[in-house]
mmCIF file of C-alpha atoms in Angstrom:
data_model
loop_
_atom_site.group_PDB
_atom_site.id
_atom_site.type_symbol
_atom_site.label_atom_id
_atom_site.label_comp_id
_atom_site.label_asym_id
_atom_site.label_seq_id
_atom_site.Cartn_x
_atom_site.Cartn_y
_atom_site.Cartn_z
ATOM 1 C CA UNK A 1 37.837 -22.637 -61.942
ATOM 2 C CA UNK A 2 41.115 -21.040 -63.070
ATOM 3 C CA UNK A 3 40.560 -17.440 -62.702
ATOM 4 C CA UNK A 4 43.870 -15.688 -62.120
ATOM 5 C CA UNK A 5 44.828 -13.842 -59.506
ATOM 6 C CA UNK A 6 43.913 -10.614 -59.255
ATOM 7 C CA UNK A 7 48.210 -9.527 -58.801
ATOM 8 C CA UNK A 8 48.987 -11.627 -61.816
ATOM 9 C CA UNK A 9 46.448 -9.477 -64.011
ATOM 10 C CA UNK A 10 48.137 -6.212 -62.318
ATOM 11 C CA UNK A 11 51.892 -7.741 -63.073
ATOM 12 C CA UNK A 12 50.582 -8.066 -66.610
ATOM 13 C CA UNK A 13 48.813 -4.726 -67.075
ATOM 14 C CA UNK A 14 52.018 -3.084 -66.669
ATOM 15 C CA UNK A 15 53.855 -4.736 -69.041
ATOM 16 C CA UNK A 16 55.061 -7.628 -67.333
ATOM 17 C CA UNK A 17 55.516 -10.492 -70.500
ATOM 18 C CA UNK A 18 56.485 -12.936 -67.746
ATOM 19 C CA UNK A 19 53.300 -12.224 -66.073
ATOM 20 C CA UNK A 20 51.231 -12.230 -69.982
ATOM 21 C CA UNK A 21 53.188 -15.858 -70.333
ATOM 22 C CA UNK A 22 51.522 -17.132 -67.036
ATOM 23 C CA UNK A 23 48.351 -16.008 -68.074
ATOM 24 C CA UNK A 24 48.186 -17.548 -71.076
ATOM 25 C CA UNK A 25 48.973 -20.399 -69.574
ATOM 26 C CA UNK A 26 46.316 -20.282 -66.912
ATOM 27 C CA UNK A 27 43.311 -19.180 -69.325
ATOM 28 C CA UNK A 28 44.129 -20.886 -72.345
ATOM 29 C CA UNK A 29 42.241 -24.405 -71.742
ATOM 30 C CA UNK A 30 39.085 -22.115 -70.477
ATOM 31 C CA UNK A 31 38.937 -19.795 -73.502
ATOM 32 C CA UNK A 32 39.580 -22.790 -75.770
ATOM 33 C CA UNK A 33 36.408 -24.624 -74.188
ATOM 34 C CA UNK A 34 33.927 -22.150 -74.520
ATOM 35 C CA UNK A 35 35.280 -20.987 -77.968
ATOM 36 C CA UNK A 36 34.993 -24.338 -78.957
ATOM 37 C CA UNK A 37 31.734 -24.755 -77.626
ATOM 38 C CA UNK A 38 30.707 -21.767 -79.203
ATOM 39 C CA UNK A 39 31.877 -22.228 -82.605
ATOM 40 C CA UNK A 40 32.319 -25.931 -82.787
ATOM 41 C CA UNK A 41 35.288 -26.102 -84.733
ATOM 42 C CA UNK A 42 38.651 -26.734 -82.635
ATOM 43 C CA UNK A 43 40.818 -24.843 -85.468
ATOM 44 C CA UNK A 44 38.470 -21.586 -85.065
ATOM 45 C CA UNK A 45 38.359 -22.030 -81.886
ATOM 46 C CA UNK A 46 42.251 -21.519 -81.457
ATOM 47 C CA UNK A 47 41.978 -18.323 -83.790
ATOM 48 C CA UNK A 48 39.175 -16.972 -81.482
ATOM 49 C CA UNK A 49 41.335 -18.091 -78.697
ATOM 50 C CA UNK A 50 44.188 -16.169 -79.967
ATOM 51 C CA UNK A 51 43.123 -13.270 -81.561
ATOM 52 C CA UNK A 52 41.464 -12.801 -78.078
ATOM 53 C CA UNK A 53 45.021 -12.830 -76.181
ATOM 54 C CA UNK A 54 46.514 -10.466 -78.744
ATOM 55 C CA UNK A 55 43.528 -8.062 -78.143
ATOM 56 C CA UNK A 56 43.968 -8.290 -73.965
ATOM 57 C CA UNK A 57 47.448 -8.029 -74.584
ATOM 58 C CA UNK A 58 47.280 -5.256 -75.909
ATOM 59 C CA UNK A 59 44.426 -3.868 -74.022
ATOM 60 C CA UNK A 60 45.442 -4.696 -70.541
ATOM 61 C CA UNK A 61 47.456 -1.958 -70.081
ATOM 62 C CA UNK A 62 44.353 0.420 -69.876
ATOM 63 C CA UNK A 63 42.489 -2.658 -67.608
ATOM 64 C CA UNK A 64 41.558 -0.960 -64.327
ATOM 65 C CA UNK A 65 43.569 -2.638 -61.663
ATOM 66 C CA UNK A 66 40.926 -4.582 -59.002
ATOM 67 C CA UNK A 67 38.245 -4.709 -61.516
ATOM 68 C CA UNK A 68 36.436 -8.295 -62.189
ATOM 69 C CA UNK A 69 38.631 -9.897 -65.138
ATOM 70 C CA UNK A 70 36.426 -12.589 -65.791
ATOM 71 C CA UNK A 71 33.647 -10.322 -67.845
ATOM 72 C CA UNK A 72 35.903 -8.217 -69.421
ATOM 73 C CA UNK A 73 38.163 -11.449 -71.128
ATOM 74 C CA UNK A 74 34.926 -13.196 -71.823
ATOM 75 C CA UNK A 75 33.510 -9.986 -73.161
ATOM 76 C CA UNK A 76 36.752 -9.812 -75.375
ATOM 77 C CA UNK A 77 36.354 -13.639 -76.345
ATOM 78 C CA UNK A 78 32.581 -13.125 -76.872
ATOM 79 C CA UNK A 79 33.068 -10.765 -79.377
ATOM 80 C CA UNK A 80 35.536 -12.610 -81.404
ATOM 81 C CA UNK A 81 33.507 -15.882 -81.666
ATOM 82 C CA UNK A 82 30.384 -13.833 -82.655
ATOM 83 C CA UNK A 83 33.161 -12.259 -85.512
ATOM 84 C CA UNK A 84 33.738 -15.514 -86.744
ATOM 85 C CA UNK A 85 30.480 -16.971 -86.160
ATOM 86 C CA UNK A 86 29.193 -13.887 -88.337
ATOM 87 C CA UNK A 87 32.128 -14.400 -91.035
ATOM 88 C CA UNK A 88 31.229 -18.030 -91.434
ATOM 89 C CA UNK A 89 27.510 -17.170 -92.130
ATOM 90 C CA UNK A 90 28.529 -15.129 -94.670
ATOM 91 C CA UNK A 91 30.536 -17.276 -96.638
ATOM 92 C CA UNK A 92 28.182 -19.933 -95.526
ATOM 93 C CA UNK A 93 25.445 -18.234 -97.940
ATOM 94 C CA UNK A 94 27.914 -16.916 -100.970
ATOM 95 C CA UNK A 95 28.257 -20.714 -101.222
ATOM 96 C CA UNK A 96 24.489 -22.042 -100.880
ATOM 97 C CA UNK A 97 24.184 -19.202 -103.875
ATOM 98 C CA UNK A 98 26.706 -21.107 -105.918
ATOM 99 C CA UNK A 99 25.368 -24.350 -105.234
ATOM 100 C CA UNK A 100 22.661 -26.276 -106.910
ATOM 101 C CA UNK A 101 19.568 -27.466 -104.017
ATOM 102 C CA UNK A 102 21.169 -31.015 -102.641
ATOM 103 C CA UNK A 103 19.657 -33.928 -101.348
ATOM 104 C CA UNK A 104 18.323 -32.402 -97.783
ATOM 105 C CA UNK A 105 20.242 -33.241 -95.070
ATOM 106 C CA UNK A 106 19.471 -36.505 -92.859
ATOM 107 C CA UNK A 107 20.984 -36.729 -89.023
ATOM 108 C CA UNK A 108 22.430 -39.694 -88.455
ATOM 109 C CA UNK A 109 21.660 -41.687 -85.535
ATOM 110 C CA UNK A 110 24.437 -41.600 -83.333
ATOM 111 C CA UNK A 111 24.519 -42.035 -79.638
ATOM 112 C CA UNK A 112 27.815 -40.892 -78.805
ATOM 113 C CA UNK A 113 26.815 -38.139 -75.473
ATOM 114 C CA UNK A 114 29.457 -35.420 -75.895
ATOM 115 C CA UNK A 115 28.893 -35.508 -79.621
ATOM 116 C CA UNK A 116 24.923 -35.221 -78.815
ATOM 117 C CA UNK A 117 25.765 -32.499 -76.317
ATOM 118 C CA UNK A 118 27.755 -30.596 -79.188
ATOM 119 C CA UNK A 119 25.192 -31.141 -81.724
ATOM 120 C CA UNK A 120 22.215 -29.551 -79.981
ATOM 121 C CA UNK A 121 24.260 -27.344 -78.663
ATOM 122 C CA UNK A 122 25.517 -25.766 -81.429
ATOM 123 C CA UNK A 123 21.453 -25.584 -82.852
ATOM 124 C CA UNK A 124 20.647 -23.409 -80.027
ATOM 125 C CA UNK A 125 20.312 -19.491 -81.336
ATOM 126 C CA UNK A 126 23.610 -17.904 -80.948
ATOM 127 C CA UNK A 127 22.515 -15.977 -78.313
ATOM 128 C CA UNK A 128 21.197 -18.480 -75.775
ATOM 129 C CA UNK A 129 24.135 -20.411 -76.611
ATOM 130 C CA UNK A 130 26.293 -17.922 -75.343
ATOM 131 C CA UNK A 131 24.054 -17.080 -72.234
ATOM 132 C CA UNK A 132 23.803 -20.604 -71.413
ATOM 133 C CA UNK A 133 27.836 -21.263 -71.673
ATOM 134 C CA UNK A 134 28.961 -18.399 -69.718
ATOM 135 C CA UNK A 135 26.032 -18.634 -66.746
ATOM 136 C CA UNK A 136 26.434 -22.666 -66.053
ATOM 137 C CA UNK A 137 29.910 -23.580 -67.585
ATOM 138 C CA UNK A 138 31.949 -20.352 -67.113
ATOM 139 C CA UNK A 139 30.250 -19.954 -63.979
ATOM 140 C CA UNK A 140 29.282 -15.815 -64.718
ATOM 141 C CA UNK A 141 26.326 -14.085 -63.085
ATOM 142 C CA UNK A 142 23.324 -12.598 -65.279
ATOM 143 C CA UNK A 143 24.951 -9.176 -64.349
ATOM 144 C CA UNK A 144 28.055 -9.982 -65.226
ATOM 145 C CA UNK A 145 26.757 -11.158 -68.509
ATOM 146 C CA UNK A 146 24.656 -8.192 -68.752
ATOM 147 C CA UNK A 147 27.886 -6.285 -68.688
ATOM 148 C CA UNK A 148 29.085 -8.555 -71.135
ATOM 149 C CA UNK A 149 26.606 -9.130 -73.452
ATOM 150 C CA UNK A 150 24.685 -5.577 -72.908
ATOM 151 C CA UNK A 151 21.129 -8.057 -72.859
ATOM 152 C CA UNK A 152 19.096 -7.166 -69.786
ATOM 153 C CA UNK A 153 18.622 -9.562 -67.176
ATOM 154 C CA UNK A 154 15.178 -11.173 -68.089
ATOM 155 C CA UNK A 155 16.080 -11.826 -71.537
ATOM 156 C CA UNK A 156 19.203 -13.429 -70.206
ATOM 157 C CA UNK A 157 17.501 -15.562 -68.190
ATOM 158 C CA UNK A 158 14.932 -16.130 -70.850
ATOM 159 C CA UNK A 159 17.765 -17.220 -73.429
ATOM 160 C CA UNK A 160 19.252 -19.552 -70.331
ATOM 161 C CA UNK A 161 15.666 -21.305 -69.394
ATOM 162 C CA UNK A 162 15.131 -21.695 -73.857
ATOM 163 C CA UNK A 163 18.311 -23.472 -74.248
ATOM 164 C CA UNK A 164 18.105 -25.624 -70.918
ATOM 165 C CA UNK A 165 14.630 -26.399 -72.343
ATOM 166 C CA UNK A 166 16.343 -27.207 -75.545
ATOM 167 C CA UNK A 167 18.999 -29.310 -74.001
ATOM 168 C CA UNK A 168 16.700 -31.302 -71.737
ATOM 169 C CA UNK A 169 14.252 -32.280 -74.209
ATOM 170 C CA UNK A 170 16.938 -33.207 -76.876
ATOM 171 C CA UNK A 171 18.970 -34.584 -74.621
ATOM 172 C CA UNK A 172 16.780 -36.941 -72.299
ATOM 173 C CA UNK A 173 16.447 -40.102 -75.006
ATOM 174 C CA UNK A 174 20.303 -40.172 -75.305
ATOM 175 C CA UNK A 175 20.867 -39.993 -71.577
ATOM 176 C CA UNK A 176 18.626 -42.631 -70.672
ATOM 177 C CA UNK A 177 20.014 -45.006 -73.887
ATOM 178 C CA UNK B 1 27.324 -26.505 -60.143
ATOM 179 C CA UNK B 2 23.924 -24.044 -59.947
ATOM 180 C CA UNK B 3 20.959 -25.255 -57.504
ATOM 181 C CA UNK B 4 18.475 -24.726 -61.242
ATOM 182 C CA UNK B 5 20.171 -27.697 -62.301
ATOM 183 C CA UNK B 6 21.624 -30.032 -59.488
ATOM 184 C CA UNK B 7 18.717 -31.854 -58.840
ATOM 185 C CA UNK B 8 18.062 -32.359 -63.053
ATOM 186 C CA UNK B 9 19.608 -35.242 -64.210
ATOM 187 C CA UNK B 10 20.023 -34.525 -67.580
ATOM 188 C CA UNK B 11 20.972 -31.001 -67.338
ATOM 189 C CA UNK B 12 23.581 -31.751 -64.545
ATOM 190 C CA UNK B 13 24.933 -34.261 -67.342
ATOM 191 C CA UNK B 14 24.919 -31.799 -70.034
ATOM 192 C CA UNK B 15 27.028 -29.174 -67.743
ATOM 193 C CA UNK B 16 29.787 -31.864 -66.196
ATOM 194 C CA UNK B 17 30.326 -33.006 -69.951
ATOM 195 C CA UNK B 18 30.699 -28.514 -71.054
ATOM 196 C CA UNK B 19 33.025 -27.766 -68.165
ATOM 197 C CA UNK B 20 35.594 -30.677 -68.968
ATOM 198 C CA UNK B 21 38.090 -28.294 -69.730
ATOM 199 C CA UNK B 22 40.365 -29.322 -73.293
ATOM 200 C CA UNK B 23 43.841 -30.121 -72.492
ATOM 201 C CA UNK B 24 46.574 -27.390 -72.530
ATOM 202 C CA UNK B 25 47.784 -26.843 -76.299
ATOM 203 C CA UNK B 26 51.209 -25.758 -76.382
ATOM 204 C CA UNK B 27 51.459 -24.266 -79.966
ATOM 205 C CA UNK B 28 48.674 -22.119 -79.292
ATOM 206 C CA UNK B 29 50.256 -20.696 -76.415
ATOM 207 C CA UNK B 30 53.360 -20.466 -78.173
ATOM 208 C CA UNK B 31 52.006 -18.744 -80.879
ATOM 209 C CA UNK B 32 50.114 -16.089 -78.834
ATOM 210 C CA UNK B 33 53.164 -15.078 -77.116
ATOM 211 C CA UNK B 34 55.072 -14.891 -80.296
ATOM 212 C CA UNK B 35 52.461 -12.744 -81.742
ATOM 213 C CA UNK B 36 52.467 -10.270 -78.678
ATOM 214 C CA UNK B 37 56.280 -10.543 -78.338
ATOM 215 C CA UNK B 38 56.575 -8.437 -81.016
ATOM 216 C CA UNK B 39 53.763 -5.772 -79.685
ATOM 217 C CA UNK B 40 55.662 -3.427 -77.671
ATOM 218 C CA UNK B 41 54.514 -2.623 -74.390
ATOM 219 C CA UNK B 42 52.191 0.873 -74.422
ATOM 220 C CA UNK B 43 51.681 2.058 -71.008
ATOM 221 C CA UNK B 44 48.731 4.751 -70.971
ATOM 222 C CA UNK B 45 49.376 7.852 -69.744
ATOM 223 C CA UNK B 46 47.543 7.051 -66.104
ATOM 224 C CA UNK B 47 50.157 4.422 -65.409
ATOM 225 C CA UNK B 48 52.391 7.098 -64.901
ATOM 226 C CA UNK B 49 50.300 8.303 -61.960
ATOM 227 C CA UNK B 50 50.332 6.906 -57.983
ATOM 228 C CA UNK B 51 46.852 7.362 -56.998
ATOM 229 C CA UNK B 52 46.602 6.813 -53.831
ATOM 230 C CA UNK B 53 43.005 6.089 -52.742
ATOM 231 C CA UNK B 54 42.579 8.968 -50.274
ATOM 232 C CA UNK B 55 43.427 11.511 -52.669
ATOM 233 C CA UNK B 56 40.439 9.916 -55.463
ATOM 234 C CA UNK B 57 38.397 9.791 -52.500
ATOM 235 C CA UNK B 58 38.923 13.251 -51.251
ATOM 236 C CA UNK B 59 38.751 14.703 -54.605
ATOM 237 C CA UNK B 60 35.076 12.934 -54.856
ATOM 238 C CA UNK B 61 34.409 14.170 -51.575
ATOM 239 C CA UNK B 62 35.107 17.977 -52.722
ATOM 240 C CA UNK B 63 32.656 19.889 -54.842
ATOM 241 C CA UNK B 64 34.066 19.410 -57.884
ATOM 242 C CA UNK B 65 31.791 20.056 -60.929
ATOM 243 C CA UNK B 66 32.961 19.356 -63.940
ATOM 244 C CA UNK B 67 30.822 20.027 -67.185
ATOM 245 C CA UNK B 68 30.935 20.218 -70.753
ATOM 246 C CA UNK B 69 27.835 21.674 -72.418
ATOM 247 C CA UNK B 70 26.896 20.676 -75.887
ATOM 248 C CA UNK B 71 25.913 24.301 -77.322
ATOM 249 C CA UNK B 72 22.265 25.378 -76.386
ATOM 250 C CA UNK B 73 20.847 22.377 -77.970
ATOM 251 C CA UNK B 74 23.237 20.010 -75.963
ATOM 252 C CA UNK B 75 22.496 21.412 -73.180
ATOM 253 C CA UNK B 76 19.495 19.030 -71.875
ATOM 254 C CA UNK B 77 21.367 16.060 -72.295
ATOM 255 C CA UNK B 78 23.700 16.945 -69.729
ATOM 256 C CA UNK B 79 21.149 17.431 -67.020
ATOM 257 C CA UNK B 80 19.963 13.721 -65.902
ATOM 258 C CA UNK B 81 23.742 13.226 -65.619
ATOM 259 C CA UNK B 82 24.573 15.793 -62.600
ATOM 260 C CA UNK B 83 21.266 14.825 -60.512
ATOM 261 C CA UNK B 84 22.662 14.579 -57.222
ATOM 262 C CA UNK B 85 25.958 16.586 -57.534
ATOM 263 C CA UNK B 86 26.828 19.314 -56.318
ATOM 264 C CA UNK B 87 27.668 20.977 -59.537
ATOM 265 C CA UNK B 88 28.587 24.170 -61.159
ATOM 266 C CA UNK B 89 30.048 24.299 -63.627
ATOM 267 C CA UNK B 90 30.367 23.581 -67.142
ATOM 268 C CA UNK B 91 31.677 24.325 -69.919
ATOM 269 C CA UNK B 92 31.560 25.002 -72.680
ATOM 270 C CA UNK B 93 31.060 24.250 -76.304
ATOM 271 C CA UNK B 94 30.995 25.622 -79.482
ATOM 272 C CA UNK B 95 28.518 25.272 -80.931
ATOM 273 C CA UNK B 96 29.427 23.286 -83.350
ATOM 274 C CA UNK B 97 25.664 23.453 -84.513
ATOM 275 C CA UNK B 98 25.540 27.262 -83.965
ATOM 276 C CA UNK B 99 28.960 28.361 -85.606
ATOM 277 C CA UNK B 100 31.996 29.079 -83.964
ATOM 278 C CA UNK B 101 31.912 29.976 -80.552
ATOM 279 C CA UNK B 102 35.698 29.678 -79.326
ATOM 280 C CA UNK B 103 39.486 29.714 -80.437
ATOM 281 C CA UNK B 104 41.037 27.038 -82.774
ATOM 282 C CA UNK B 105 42.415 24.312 -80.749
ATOM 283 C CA UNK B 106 45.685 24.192 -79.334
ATOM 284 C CA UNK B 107 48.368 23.131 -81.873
ATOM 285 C CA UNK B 108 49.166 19.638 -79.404
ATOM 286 C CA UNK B 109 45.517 18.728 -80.329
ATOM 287 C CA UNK B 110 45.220 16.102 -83.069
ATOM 288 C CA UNK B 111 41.938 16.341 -84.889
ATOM 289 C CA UNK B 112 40.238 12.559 -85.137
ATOM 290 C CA UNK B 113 39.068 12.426 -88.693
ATOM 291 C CA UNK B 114 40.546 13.307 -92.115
ATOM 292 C CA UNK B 115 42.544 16.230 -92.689
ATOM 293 C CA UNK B 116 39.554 17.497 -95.086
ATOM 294 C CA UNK B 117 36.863 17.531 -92.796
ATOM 295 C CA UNK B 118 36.003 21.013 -90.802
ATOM 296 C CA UNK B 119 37.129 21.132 -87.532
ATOM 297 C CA UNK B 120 34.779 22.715 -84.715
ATOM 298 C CA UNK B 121 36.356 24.479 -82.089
ATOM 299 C CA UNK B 122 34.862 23.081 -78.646
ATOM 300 C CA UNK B 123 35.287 24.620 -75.920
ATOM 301 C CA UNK B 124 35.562 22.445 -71.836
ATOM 302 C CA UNK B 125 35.001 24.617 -68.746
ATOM 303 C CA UNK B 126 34.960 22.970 -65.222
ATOM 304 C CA UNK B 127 34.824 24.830 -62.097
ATOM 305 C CA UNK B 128 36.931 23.667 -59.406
ATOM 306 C CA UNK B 129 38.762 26.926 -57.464
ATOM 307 C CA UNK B 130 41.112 24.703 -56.130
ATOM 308 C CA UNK B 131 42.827 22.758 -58.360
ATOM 309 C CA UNK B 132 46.656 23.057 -59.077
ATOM 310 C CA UNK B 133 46.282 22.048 -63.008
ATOM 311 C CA UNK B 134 43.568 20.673 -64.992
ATOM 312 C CA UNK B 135 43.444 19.405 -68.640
ATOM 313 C CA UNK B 136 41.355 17.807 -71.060
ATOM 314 C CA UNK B 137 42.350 14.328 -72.529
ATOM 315 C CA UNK B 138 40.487 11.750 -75.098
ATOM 316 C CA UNK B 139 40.985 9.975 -77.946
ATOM 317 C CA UNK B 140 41.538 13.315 -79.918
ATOM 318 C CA UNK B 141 44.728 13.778 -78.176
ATOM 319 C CA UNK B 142 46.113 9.742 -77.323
ATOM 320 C CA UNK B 143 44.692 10.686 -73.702
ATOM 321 C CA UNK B 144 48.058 12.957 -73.185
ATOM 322 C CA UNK B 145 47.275 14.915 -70.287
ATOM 323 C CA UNK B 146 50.072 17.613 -71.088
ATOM 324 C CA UNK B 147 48.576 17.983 -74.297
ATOM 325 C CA UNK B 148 45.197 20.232 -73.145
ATOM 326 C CA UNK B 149 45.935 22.308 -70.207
ATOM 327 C CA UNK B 150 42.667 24.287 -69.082
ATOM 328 C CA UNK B 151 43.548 27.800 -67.570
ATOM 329 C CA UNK B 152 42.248 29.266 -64.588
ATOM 330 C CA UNK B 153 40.093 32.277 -64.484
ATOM 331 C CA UNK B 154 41.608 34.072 -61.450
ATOM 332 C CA UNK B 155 37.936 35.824 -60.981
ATOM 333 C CA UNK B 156 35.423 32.984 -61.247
ATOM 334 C CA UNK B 157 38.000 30.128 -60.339
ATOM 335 C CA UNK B 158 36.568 28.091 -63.410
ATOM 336 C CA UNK B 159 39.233 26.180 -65.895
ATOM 337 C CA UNK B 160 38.625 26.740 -69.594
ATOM 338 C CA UNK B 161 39.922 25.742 -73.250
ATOM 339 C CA UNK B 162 39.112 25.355 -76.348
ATOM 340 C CA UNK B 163 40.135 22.877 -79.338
ATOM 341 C CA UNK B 164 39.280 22.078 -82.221
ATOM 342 C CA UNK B 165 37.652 18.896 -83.037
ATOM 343 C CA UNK B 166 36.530 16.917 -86.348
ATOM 344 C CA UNK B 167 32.600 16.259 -86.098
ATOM 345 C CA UNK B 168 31.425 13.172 -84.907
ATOM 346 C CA UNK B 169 31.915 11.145 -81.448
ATOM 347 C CA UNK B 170 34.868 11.661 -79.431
ATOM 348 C CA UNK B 171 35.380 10.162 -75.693
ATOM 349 C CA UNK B 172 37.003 12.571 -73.447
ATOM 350 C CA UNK B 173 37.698 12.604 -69.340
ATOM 351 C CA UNK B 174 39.000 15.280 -67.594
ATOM 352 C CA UNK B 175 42.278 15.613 -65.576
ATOM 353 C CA UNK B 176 42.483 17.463 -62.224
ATOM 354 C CA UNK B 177 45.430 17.207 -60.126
ATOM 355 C CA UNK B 178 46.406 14.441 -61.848
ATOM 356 C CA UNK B 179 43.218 12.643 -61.088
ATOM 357 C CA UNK B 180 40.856 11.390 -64.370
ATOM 358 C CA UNK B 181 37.258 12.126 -64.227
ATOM 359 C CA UNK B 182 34.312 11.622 -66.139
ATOM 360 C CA UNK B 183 32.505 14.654 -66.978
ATOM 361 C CA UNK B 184 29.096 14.253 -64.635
ATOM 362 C CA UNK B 185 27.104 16.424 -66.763
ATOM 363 C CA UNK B 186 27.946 14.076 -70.262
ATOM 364 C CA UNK B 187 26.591 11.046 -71.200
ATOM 365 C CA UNK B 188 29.307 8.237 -69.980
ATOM 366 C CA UNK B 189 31.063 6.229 -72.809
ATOM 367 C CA UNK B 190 28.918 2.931 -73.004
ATOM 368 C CA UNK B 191 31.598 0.913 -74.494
ATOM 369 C CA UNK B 192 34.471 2.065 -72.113
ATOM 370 C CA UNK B 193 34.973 -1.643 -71.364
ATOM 371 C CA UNK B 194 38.524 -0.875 -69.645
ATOM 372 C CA UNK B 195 36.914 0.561 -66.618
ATOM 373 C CA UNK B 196 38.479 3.780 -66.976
ATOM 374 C CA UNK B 197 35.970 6.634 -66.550
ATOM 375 C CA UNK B 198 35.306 8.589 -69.637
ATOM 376 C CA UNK B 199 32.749 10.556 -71.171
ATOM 377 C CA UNK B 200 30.606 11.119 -74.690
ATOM 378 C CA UNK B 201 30.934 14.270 -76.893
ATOM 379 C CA UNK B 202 28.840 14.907 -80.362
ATOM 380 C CA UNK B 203 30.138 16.877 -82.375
ATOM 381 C CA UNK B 204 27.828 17.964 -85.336
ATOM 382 C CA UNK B 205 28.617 19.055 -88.804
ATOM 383 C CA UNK B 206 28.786 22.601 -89.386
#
């Protein structure tokens, strides 16, 4: 898990570009995968991904040193996926108002696993979604996605059991092709 | 991996394929640190300070009370927040409900809001006898600790001052002996996400 350390995060909130630079580095690949998971679009994902380092750039300075970084960056990155996942809806439904009713929409069979795995994953509610990403792949506790999210603990876990539910069921016939 | 899901097949599948982490992208990076290359570097004001841990630790240690009251109908809000301290003091307010109760802010003080709404002078009191200096920082003045000096009341030993502050919500933390502090007897600022203590003032429309 590439967490940084906690005197790189120090280095950085005092200015420190060199410091910034290396964690950038470090943190990129991890805010890229759970952006991507989140929004399921690799180019969004990079402007989540970056409008999010811009924003702790800037905001690091006021970090408190020794405090857990992890739910404060994905608190940060949280917020911006949910901006674009929000902005997208919109425009999503200014153009199904535009747009004469279509032929409905048929899935196509296709057995490829991490393509499954993104598909029902990104039919989950936004919110278990999230919850489910940051407890099992980004490896935070409920409370430190409490802190994040501001969602008590049993509708965290709630939103976590839904989309492993989810995920299991939808998932089994593909796993055992 | 988490004990729910080691022992499920699928599920254990589904996470191994999630936490394959994408491979490093190089023009992303590049392009962050171009963008923040050109932000210059804004050190708050606390970064200024050494605070060593005895000293925050002493000062908690002391009785210090530290209070701002809301005018008389503020005044309950305040009280769930000081169960268990040792407090005294408080401070202050205008009444921003009531009409004015204090002197126009300091001219340092920088009003959030438009220049055409009404300000309301507010006033801060905190009781701590010993305390070398003591001020008053928020949003309302960048968090500039030289900016809202409270003076001492020789008598009573209680810090006071008043400014004047555009209605609405403004996040505030006091400063004493160079120390910040929330205010124990406000409502703490749910979306101070930095981890820096600060506290919640209302200030209504006259």
């Amino acid at each position: 898990m590439s967490t940084p350390d906690p005197s790189l995060i120090a280095r950085a909130s005092r200015g420190d570009r060199q410091a910034f630079a290396e964690l950038v580095e470090l943190l990129h690949p991890r805010a890229l995968r759970f952006a991507q998971r989140m929004l399921g679009d690799a180019l969004d994902a990079e402007d989540a991904v970056q409008e999010t380092f811009i924003r702790v750039w800037n905001a690091l300075p006021r970090f408190r040193e020794g405090a857990p970084f992890d739910p404060w960056f994905f608190k940060v990155l949280g917020n911006r996926c949910r901006t674009l996942l929000d902005r997208r809806r919109r425009q999503m439904t200014q153009t199904l108002e535009t747009e004469l009713p279509g032929a409905p929409q048929v899935a196509q069979p296709d057995y490829d696993w991490n393509e499954e795995v993104g598909r029902v994953l990104a039919q989950l509610p936004t919110d278990q979604r999230e919850a489910f990403l940051m407890h099992h792949v980004e490896g935070l506790s409920y409370e430190e996605i409490s802190e994040v999210t501001g969602a008590g603990l049993s509708a965290l876990r709630m939103r976590v059991k839904r989309a492993m539910d989810t995920l299991r069921v939808q998932l089994a016939g593909v796993a055992n092709a | 991996m988490r004990d729910e899901i080691k022992d499920d097949i699928v599920l254990k599948r589904v996470v191994e394929t999630l936490q394959e982490l994408p491979p490093r992208n190089p023009a992303l990076v590049a392009r962050i640190l171009a963008e923040t290359a050109a932000a210059p570097v804004r050190l708050p004001w606390w970064r200024r300070f050494v605070l060593p841990l005895p000293a925050v630790a002493g000062l908690a240690a002391a009785t210090l009370a530290i209070g701002v009251w809301f005018g008389s109908q503020r005044g309950g809000a305040s009280a769930d927040a000081t169960a268990g301290l040792p407090g005294t003091s408080v401070a202050t307010t205008p009444a921003a409900a009531s009409g004015p109760g204090g002197a126009p802010a300091g001219a340092a003080m920088r009003p959030v809001g438009t220049d055409d709404e009404a300000l309301m002078p507010v006033q801060f009191t905190i009781d701590h006898p010993e305390a070398k200096t003591v001020s008053v920082v928020g949003e309302f003045n960048d968090w500039n600790p030289e900016a809202a000096p409270l003076e001492r009341d020789p008598s009573s030993g209680s810090w006071t001052t008043t400014i004047a502050l555009a209605p609405g919500r403004h996040v505030y933390a006091f400063v004493v002996d160079g120390v910040l502090v929330a205010d124990p007897r406000a409502p703490r600022a749910a979306d101070d996400d930095f981890g820096r203590p600060g506290s919640v003032l209302l200030v209504k429309r006259p």
